[in-house]
JSON list of C-alpha atoms in Angstrom, two decimals:
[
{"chain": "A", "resi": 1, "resn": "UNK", "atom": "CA", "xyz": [0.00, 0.00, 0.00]},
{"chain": "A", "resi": 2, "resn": "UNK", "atom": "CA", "xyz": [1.32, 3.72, -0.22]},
{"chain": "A", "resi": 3, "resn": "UNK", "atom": "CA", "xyz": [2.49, 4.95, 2.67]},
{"chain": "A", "resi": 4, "resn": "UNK", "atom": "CA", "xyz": [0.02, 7.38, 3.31]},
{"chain": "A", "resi": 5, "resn": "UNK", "atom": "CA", "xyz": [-2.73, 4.70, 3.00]},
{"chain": "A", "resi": 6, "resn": "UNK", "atom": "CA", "xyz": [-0.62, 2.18, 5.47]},
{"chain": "A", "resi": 7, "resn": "UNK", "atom": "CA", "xyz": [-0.29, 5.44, 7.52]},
{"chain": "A", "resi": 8, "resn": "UNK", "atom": "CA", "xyz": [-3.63, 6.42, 8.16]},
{"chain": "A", "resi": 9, "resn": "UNK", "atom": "CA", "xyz": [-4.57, 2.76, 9.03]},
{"chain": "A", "resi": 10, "resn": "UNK", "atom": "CA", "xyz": [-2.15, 2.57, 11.73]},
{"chain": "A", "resi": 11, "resn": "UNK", "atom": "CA", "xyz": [-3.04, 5.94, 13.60]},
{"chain": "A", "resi": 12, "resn": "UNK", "atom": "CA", "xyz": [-6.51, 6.64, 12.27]},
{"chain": "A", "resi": 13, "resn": "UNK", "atom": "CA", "xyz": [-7.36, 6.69, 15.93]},
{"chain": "A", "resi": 14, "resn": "UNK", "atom": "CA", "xyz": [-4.79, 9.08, 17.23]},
{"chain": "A", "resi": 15, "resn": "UNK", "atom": "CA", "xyz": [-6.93, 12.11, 16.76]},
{"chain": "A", "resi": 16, "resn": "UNK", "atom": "CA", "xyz": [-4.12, 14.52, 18.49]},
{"chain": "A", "resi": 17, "resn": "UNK", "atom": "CA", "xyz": [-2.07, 14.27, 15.60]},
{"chain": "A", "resi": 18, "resn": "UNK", "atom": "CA", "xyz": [-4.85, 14.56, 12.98]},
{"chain": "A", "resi": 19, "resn": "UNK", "atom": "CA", "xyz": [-5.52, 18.79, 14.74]},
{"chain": "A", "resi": 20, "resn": "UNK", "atom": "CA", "xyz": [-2.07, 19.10, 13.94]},
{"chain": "A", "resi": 21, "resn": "UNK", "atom": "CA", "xyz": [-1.78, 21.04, 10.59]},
{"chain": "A", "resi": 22, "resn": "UNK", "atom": "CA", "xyz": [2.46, 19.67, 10.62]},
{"chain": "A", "resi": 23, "resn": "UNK", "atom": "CA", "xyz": [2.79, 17.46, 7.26]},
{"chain": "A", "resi": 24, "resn": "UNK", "atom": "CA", "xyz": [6.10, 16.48, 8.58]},
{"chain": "A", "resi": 25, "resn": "UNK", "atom": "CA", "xyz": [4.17, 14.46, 11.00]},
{"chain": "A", "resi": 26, "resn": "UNK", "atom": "CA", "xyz": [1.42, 13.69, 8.80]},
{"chain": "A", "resi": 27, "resn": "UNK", "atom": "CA", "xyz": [0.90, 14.13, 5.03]},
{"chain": "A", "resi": 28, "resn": "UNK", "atom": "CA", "xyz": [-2.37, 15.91, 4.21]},
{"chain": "A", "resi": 29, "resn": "UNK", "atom": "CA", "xyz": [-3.39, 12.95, 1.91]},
{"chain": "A", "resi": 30, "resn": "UNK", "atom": "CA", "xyz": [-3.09, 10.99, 5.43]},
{"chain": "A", "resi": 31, "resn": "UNK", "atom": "CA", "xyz": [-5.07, 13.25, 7.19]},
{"chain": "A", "resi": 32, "resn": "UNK", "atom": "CA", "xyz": [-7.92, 13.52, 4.43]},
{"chain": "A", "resi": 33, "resn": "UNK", "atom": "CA", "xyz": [-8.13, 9.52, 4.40]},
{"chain": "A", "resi": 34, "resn": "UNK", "atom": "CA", "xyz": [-8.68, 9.16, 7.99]},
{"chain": "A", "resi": 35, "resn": "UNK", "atom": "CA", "xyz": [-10.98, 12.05, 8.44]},
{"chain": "A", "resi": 36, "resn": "UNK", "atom": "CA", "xyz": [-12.92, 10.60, 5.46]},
{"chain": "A", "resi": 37, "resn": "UNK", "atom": "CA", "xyz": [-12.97, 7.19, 6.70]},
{"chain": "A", "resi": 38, "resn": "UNK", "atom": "CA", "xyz": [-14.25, 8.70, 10.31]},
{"chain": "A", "resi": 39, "resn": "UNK", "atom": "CA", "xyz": [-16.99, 10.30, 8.58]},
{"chain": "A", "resi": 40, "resn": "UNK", "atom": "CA", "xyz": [-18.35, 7.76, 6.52]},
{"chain": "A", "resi": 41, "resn": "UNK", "atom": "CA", "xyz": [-18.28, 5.44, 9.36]},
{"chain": "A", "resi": 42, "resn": "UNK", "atom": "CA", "xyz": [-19.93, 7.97, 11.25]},
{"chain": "A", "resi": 43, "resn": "UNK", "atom": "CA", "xyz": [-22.71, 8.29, 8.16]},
{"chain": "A", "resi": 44, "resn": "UNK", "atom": "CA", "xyz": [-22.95, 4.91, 8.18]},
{"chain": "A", "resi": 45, "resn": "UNK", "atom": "CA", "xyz": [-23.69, 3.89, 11.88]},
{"chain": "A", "resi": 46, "resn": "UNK", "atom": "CA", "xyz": [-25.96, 7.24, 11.70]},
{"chain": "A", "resi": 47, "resn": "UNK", "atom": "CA", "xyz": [-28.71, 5.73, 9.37]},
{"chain": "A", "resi": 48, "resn": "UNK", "atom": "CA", "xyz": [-28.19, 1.56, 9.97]},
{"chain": "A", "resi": 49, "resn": "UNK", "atom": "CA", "xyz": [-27.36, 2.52, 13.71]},
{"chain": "A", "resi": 50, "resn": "UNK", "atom": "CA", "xyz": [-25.26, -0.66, 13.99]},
{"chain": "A", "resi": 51, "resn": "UNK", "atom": "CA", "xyz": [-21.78, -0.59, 15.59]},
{"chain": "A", "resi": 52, "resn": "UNK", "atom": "CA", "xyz": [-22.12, 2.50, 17.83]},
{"chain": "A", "resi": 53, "resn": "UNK", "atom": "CA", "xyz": [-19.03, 3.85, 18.36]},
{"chain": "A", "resi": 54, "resn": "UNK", "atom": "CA", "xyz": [-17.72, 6.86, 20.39]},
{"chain": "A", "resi": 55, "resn": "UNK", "atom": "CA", "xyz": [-14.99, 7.63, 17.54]},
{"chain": "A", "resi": 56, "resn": "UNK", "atom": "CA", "xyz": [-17.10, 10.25, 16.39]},
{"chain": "A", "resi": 57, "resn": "UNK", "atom": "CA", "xyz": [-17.19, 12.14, 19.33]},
{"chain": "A", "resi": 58, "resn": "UNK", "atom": "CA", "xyz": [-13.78, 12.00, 19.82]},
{"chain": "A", "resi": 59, "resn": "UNK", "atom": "CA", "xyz": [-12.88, 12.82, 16.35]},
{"chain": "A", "resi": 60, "resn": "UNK", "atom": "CA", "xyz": [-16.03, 14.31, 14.88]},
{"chain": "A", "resi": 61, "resn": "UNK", "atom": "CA", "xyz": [-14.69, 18.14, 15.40]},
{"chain": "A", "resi": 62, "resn": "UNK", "atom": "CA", "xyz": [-11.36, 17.86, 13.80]},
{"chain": "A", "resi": 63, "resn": "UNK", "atom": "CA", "xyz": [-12.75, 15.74, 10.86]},
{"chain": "A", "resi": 64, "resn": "UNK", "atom": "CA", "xyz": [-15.36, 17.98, 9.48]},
{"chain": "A", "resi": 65, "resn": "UNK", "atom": "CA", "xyz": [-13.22, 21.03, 9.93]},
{"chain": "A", "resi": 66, "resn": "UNK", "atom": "CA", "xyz": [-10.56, 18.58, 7.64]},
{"chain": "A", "resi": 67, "resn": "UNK", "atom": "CA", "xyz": [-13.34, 18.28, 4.99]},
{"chain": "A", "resi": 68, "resn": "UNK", "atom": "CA", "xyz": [-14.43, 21.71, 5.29]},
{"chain": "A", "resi": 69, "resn": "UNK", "atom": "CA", "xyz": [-17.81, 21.01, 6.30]},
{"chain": "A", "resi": 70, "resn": "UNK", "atom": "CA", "xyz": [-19.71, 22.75, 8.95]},
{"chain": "A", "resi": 71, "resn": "UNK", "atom": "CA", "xyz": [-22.24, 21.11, 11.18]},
{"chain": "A", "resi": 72, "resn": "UNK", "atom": "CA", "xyz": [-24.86, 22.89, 9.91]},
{"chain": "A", "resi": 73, "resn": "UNK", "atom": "CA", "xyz": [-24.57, 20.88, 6.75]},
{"chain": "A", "resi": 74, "resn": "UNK", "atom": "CA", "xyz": [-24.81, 17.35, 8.55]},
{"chain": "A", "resi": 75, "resn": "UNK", "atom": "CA", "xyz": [-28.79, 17.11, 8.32]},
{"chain": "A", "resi": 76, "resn": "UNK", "atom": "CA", "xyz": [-28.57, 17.62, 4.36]},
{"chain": "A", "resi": 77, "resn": "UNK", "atom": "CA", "xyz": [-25.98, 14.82, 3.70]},
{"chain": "A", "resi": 78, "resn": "UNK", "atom": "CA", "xyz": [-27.70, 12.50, 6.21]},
{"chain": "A", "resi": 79, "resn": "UNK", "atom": "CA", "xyz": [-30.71, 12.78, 3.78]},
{"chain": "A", "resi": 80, "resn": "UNK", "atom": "CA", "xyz": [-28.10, 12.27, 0.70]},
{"chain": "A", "resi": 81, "resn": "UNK", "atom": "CA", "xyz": [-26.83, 9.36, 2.22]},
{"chain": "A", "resi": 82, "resn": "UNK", "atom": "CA", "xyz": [-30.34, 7.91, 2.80]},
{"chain": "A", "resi": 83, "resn": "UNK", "atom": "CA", "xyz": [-30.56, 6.40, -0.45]},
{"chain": "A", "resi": 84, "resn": "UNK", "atom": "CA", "xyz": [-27.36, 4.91, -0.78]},
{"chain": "A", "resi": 85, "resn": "UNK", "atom": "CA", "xyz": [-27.45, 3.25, 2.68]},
{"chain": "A", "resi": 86, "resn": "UNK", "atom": "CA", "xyz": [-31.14, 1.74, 2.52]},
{"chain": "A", "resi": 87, "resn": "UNK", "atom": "CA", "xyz": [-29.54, -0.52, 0.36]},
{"chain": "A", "resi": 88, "resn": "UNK", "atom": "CA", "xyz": [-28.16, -1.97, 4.04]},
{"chain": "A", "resi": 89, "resn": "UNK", "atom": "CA", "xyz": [-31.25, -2.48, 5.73]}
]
């Protein structure tokens, strides 16, 4: 795997280093592809509401400001999501 793929499996949980903006200790791709996967994870369990996790609250904050989305905008891609996901029920 590339190493900023292999990266952000080993650390996606160490959230401290993902609110530092330092790409000497962690390239931005890194950072996008955790933040990404925290999200969609977070989507996920969100609509099927299996696998509850705290991750989200631990990383929920950092990770949207990552993607550039603000909270406000979580009830609109819930309802994007819908679709996609009912295919999991």
């Amino acid at each position: 795997l590339p190493e900023e793929i292999s990266t952000a499996i080993r650390i996606h949980h160490e959230y401290s280093i993902l609110d530092r903006n330092d790409s000497t200790l962690l390239p931005p791709a890194t950072r996008a592809l955790i933040a990404t996967s925290q999200f969609a994870e977070h989507i996920f369990q969100y609509h099927t509401g299996l696998s509850k996790s705290q991750e989200w609250s631990k990383s929920g904050d950092i990770c949207l400001k990552l993607l550039g989305i603000k909270e406000e905008q979580l009830e609109s891609i819930y309802e994007e999501a819908a679709p996609v996901l009912a295919k999991y029920d």
